[in-house]
XYZ file of C-alpha atoms in Angstrom:
339
model
C 3.674 4.705 -15.039
C 4.650 4.273 -11.392
C 2.976 1.436 -9.522
C 3.238 -0.435 -6.249
C 3.346 -4.211 -6.649
C 3.926 -7.316 -4.597
C 4.924 -10.701 -5.952
C 4.630 -12.647 -2.718
C 2.676 -12.570 0.520
C 4.329 -11.060 3.567
C 4.976 -7.927 5.578
C 4.733 -4.425 4.087
C 8.347 -4.885 2.975
C 7.148 -7.021 0.034
C 5.665 -3.892 -1.578
C 7.829 -2.464 -4.382
C 7.655 0.739 -6.414
C 8.156 -0.149 -10.094
C 7.752 1.271 -13.597
C 5.122 -0.355 -15.819
C 3.373 0.458 -19.071
C -0.115 1.863 -18.411
C -2.756 -0.860 -18.822
C -5.193 -0.672 -21.725
C -8.937 -0.909 -21.042
C -10.675 -3.966 -22.433
C -14.317 -4.265 -23.515
C -16.622 -2.743 -20.905
C -13.706 -1.236 -18.977
C -12.404 2.244 -18.251
C -8.885 3.396 -17.478
C -8.571 5.836 -14.608
C -5.690 8.148 -13.780
C -5.568 7.722 -10.012
C -5.274 10.823 -7.852
C -5.749 9.224 -4.428
C -5.779 5.574 -3.356
C -7.589 4.451 -0.196
C -6.166 1.745 2.090
C -8.433 -0.651 3.992
C -7.749 -3.551 6.378
C -8.661 -5.962 3.579
C -5.735 -4.574 1.552
C -3.058 -5.430 4.091
C -4.773 -8.735 4.828
C -4.623 -9.640 1.127
C -0.968 -8.587 0.990
C -0.104 -10.652 4.063
C -1.946 -13.695 2.731
C -4.379 -13.927 5.638
C -7.019 -16.183 4.104
C -6.511 -14.710 0.646
C -5.461 -16.854 -2.337
C -2.890 -15.477 -4.779
C -4.367 -15.751 -8.293
C -1.794 -13.550 -10.062
C 2.018 -13.591 -10.011
C 2.150 -9.806 -9.542
C -0.492 -7.665 -7.873
C -1.130 -3.932 -7.562
C -2.951 -3.559 -4.209
C -5.913 -1.479 -3.013
C -9.593 -1.674 -3.861
C -10.600 1.965 -3.433
C -9.505 5.197 -5.049
C -10.502 8.291 -6.977
C -9.318 9.952 -10.139
C -10.260 10.787 -13.724
C -11.264 8.507 -16.588
C -8.708 8.943 -19.377
C -9.582 6.061 -21.742
C -12.464 3.664 -22.356
C -12.753 0.212 -23.842
C -15.126 -1.123 -26.461
C -18.771 -0.660 -25.530
C -18.198 2.233 -23.100
C -19.513 5.688 -23.968
C -16.573 7.917 -24.883
C -18.257 10.803 -23.090
C -16.933 9.255 -19.882
C -13.403 10.365 -20.785
C -12.529 13.242 -18.454
C -15.120 12.204 -15.868
C -14.120 12.401 -12.193
C -14.886 9.077 -10.488
C -14.581 7.068 -7.273
C -13.656 3.404 -7.519
C -14.543 0.287 -5.554
C -13.328 -3.328 -5.590
C -10.645 -2.487 -8.162
C -8.440 -5.366 -6.997
C -11.232 -7.915 -6.474
C -10.217 -10.856 -8.662
C -7.983 -8.543 -10.708
C -4.266 -7.686 -10.621
C -4.820 -3.943 -11.162
C -5.622 -2.153 -7.915
C -5.451 1.585 -7.286
C -1.887 1.873 -5.909
C -0.693 2.963 -9.341
C -0.848 6.011 -11.558
C -3.356 4.231 -13.822
C -5.725 1.334 -13.337
C -8.373 -0.399 -15.424
C -11.615 -1.863 -14.125
C -15.218 -2.509 -15.199
C -16.964 0.749 -16.055
C -19.694 0.273 -13.438
C -17.028 0.183 -10.698
C -16.018 3.743 -11.584
C -18.794 5.926 -10.145
C -19.205 9.593 -11.124
C -17.887 11.946 -8.425
C -19.570 15.376 -8.187
C -17.370 18.400 -8.761
C -18.033 19.547 -5.194
C -16.605 16.299 -3.791
C -12.830 16.060 -3.561
C -10.709 13.061 -4.466
C -10.002 12.498 -0.750
C -13.703 11.876 -0.227
C -13.894 9.685 -3.317
C -11.005 7.504 -2.150
C -12.603 7.164 1.303
C -15.875 5.682 -0.006
C -15.619 2.229 -1.600
C -15.323 -0.592 0.918
C -16.267 1.411 4.059
C -19.321 3.197 2.663
C -20.676 0.224 0.716
C -20.168 -2.062 3.721
C -21.983 0.457 5.920
C -24.888 0.527 3.470
C -25.104 -3.251 3.503
C -25.042 -3.285 7.300
C -27.948 -0.830 7.422
C -30.158 -2.677 4.926
C -30.272 -6.302 6.109
C -32.891 -6.085 8.872
C -35.901 -8.350 8.373
C -38.385 -5.490 8.539
C -36.014 -2.704 7.553
C -35.471 -0.931 4.248
C -33.396 -2.488 1.480
C -32.492 0.960 0.158
C -31.321 4.135 1.883
C -32.554 7.650 1.221
C -33.699 10.536 3.395
C -36.538 9.206 5.563
C -35.794 5.501 4.974
C -34.806 4.989 8.632
C -37.207 7.461 10.239
C -38.268 6.291 13.683
C -35.468 3.727 13.998
C -32.449 3.683 16.263
C -29.086 2.473 14.962
C -26.153 1.531 17.166
C -22.829 2.073 15.382
C -20.167 0.099 17.232
C -16.815 1.824 16.868
C -18.157 5.002 15.335
C -14.656 6.456 14.978
C -13.575 3.744 12.514
C -13.910 4.110 8.756
C -16.936 1.805 8.431
C -18.443 2.991 11.716
C -18.055 6.584 10.551
C -19.921 5.769 7.330
C -22.627 3.942 9.328
C -23.156 7.055 11.442
C -23.319 9.354 8.413
C -25.557 7.142 6.254
C -27.918 6.313 9.111
C -28.268 9.968 10.031
C -28.838 10.904 6.354
C -31.578 8.263 6.216
C -33.321 9.676 9.305
C -32.271 7.291 12.101
C -31.431 8.214 15.659
C -27.785 7.206 15.899
C -26.009 5.926 18.999
C -22.293 5.173 18.781
C -20.019 3.294 21.160
C -16.384 4.357 21.480
C -13.357 3.570 23.641
C -12.427 7.024 24.907
C -12.996 10.787 24.791
C -11.030 11.448 21.588
C -13.026 8.862 19.664
C -16.199 10.254 21.275
C -15.323 13.630 19.787
C -14.910 12.075 16.353
C -18.187 10.110 16.493
C -20.010 13.275 17.537
C -18.411 15.203 14.670
C -19.590 12.459 12.285
C -23.165 13.090 13.405
C -23.957 10.593 16.180
C -26.796 11.845 18.365
C -25.573 9.917 21.415
C -22.069 8.628 22.174
C -21.322 6.022 24.847
C -17.875 5.104 26.163
C -18.175 1.334 26.556
C -15.196 1.249 28.932
C -16.860 3.413 31.562
C -19.856 2.940 33.836
C -22.802 0.894 32.566
C -22.812 1.185 28.773
C -26.029 -0.857 28.407
C -27.875 1.552 30.706
C -26.464 4.533 28.814
C -27.609 3.097 25.482
C -31.034 2.219 26.915
C -31.356 5.790 28.151
C -30.927 6.959 24.556
C -33.117 4.153 23.161
C -35.708 3.187 25.817
C -37.486 0.754 23.460
C -34.224 -0.850 22.392
C -31.999 -0.542 19.372
C -33.431 -1.573 16.004
C -30.128 -2.401 14.360
C -26.528 -2.779 15.499
C -23.703 -2.369 12.977
C -21.010 -4.410 14.695
C -17.235 -4.358 14.225
C -16.178 -6.539 17.192
C -18.798 -9.234 17.624
C -16.933 -11.389 20.132
C -16.252 -8.492 22.467
C -19.611 -6.760 22.101
C -22.284 -9.424 21.576
C -23.455 -9.469 25.202
C -23.858 -5.678 25.142
C -25.635 -5.814 21.789
C -28.186 -8.349 23.069
C -28.712 -6.280 26.221
C -29.852 -3.258 24.201
C -31.473 -4.887 21.135
C -35.234 -4.600 20.736
C -37.402 -7.599 19.962
C -36.901 -8.617 16.314
C -33.874 -6.390 16.078
C -30.809 -7.115 13.932
C -27.109 -7.350 14.695
C -25.227 -6.858 11.431
C -21.582 -7.786 11.790
C -18.850 -7.024 9.289
C -15.771 -7.790 11.443
C -14.574 -9.269 14.703
C -11.871 -6.823 15.718
C -9.758 -8.171 18.522
C -10.621 -11.754 17.622
C -12.494 -12.507 20.854
C -14.473 -15.778 20.681
C -18.177 -15.358 19.945
C -20.237 -16.780 22.798
C -23.898 -16.723 21.825
C -26.654 -16.652 24.444
C -29.039 -18.787 22.417
C -32.042 -18.459 24.745
C -31.694 -14.683 24.968
C -31.398 -14.466 21.179
C -34.452 -16.674 20.691
C -36.575 -14.667 23.114
C -35.619 -11.511 21.237
C -36.307 -13.176 17.862
C -33.000 -11.555 17.009
C -31.370 -11.681 13.606
C -27.594 -12.097 13.478
C -26.479 -11.159 9.983
C -22.899 -11.698 8.846
C -21.726 -9.825 5.790
C -18.777 -9.222 3.524
C -19.061 -6.768 0.650
C -17.341 -8.932 -1.959
C -19.911 -11.721 -1.616
C -22.996 -9.568 -1.071
C -24.159 -10.143 -4.652
C -24.430 -7.758 -7.616
C -27.935 -6.501 -6.804
C -27.043 -5.518 -3.235
C -23.821 -3.853 -4.378
C -25.577 -1.949 -7.172
C -28.163 -0.666 -4.698
C -25.405 0.378 -2.303
C -23.490 2.205 -5.043
C -26.635 4.073 -6.131
C -27.559 5.122 -2.600
C -24.018 6.061 -1.537
C -23.682 8.178 -4.695
C -26.930 9.948 -3.763
C -25.621 10.599 -0.247
C -22.429 12.059 -1.730
C -24.480 14.377 -3.944
C -26.387 15.479 -0.839
C -23.130 16.272 0.958
C -23.885 13.639 3.608
C -20.522 11.817 3.631
C -17.816 14.428 4.285
C -14.396 13.330 5.549
C -11.603 14.997 7.481
C -10.911 15.741 11.137
C -13.756 18.226 11.420
C -16.199 15.585 10.138
C -15.003 12.814 12.412
C -12.611 10.985 10.053
C -9.001 12.224 10.257
C -6.977 11.669 7.096
C -3.467 10.186 7.185
C -1.557 10.795 3.953
C 1.405 9.025 2.376
C 3.079 9.438 -1.029
C 2.991 6.461 -3.409
C 6.610 5.593 -2.642
C 5.675 5.134 1.036
C 2.730 2.793 0.488
C 4.404 0.291 2.830
C 4.166 2.886 5.617
C 0.506 3.403 4.751
C -0.038 -0.336 5.239
C 1.778 -0.201 8.568
C -0.512 2.628 9.667
C -3.635 0.628 8.864
C -2.231 -2.498 10.527
C -1.389 -0.341 13.544
C -5.051 0.703 13.743
C -4.587 4.363 12.876
C -7.745 6.240 13.822
C -9.250 7.704 10.666
C -8.638 7.024 6.987
C -5.271 6.215 5.434
C -4.776 7.628 1.939
C -1.995 7.357 -0.627
C -1.397 10.377 -2.876
C -0.676 8.976 -6.332
C -0.789 11.840 -8.859
C -1.356 15.570 -8.608
């Protein structure tokens, strides 16, 4: 099989296209013929070595992808062979990510993909959608599960609604019944957030964004899904309702976080940090179940017309795919692996 590997940390130039024997599934595992591999910021960060240990001498990158189960290990129902699936956390503590024609992973990390959902959609789920679910289910008095009606009567602020996680926050929150406000940095991203389903879109670089958000949410925002905490915390606190939650999954831009302690105390605010890989098996299982239900309901479409442009690269140009993600390409970067 063809696979992308890296044997050292570094720039995208460390990625190599090689020939390898297809891996064999072990007990409790499935082997998947990958159609499309999804690239996330965590993938280039792991490749570059930014805070990531290197447990294996050779690694196939990428956590997310979609394809078809073609073999199963001991203890896995053989009826899964031929099943279309989407994958998550394929490279978490394993050397076999999705930037290869075949990968193996635990069977519960290969989730059935409905026939109506394309492999592009499947490869765009994983880290972004599961992170979005976690961000929407950590409020003290909010739901722990998402389904239609779970967020009725609540207002969600999706910071950076044109990003992959922000896009999933908008879609999942809307599917669950929330009123969704999204902040963006310009008219093109405003168009994308609106296409994703945001009810209100605010350009945080123009006018008084706090007043604009308050106009959409007079009683304050129940939950903020935050991608740039250092840059946006003051705005978040200005629009948060009493006992609201700021759920942060990144600090894009790296601005220092300056916390107004008194303001936060008066609000009885909750500041929840999260990372999918350490969320725990119960939270991840709940997220997988609910995201799969949203996919079945057609609530998580991708593509330009749905607010998430797709940028495609062949397997041999995976290094360019990494450069696109590092360069903050707007939308989702995908690698076409097999036809």
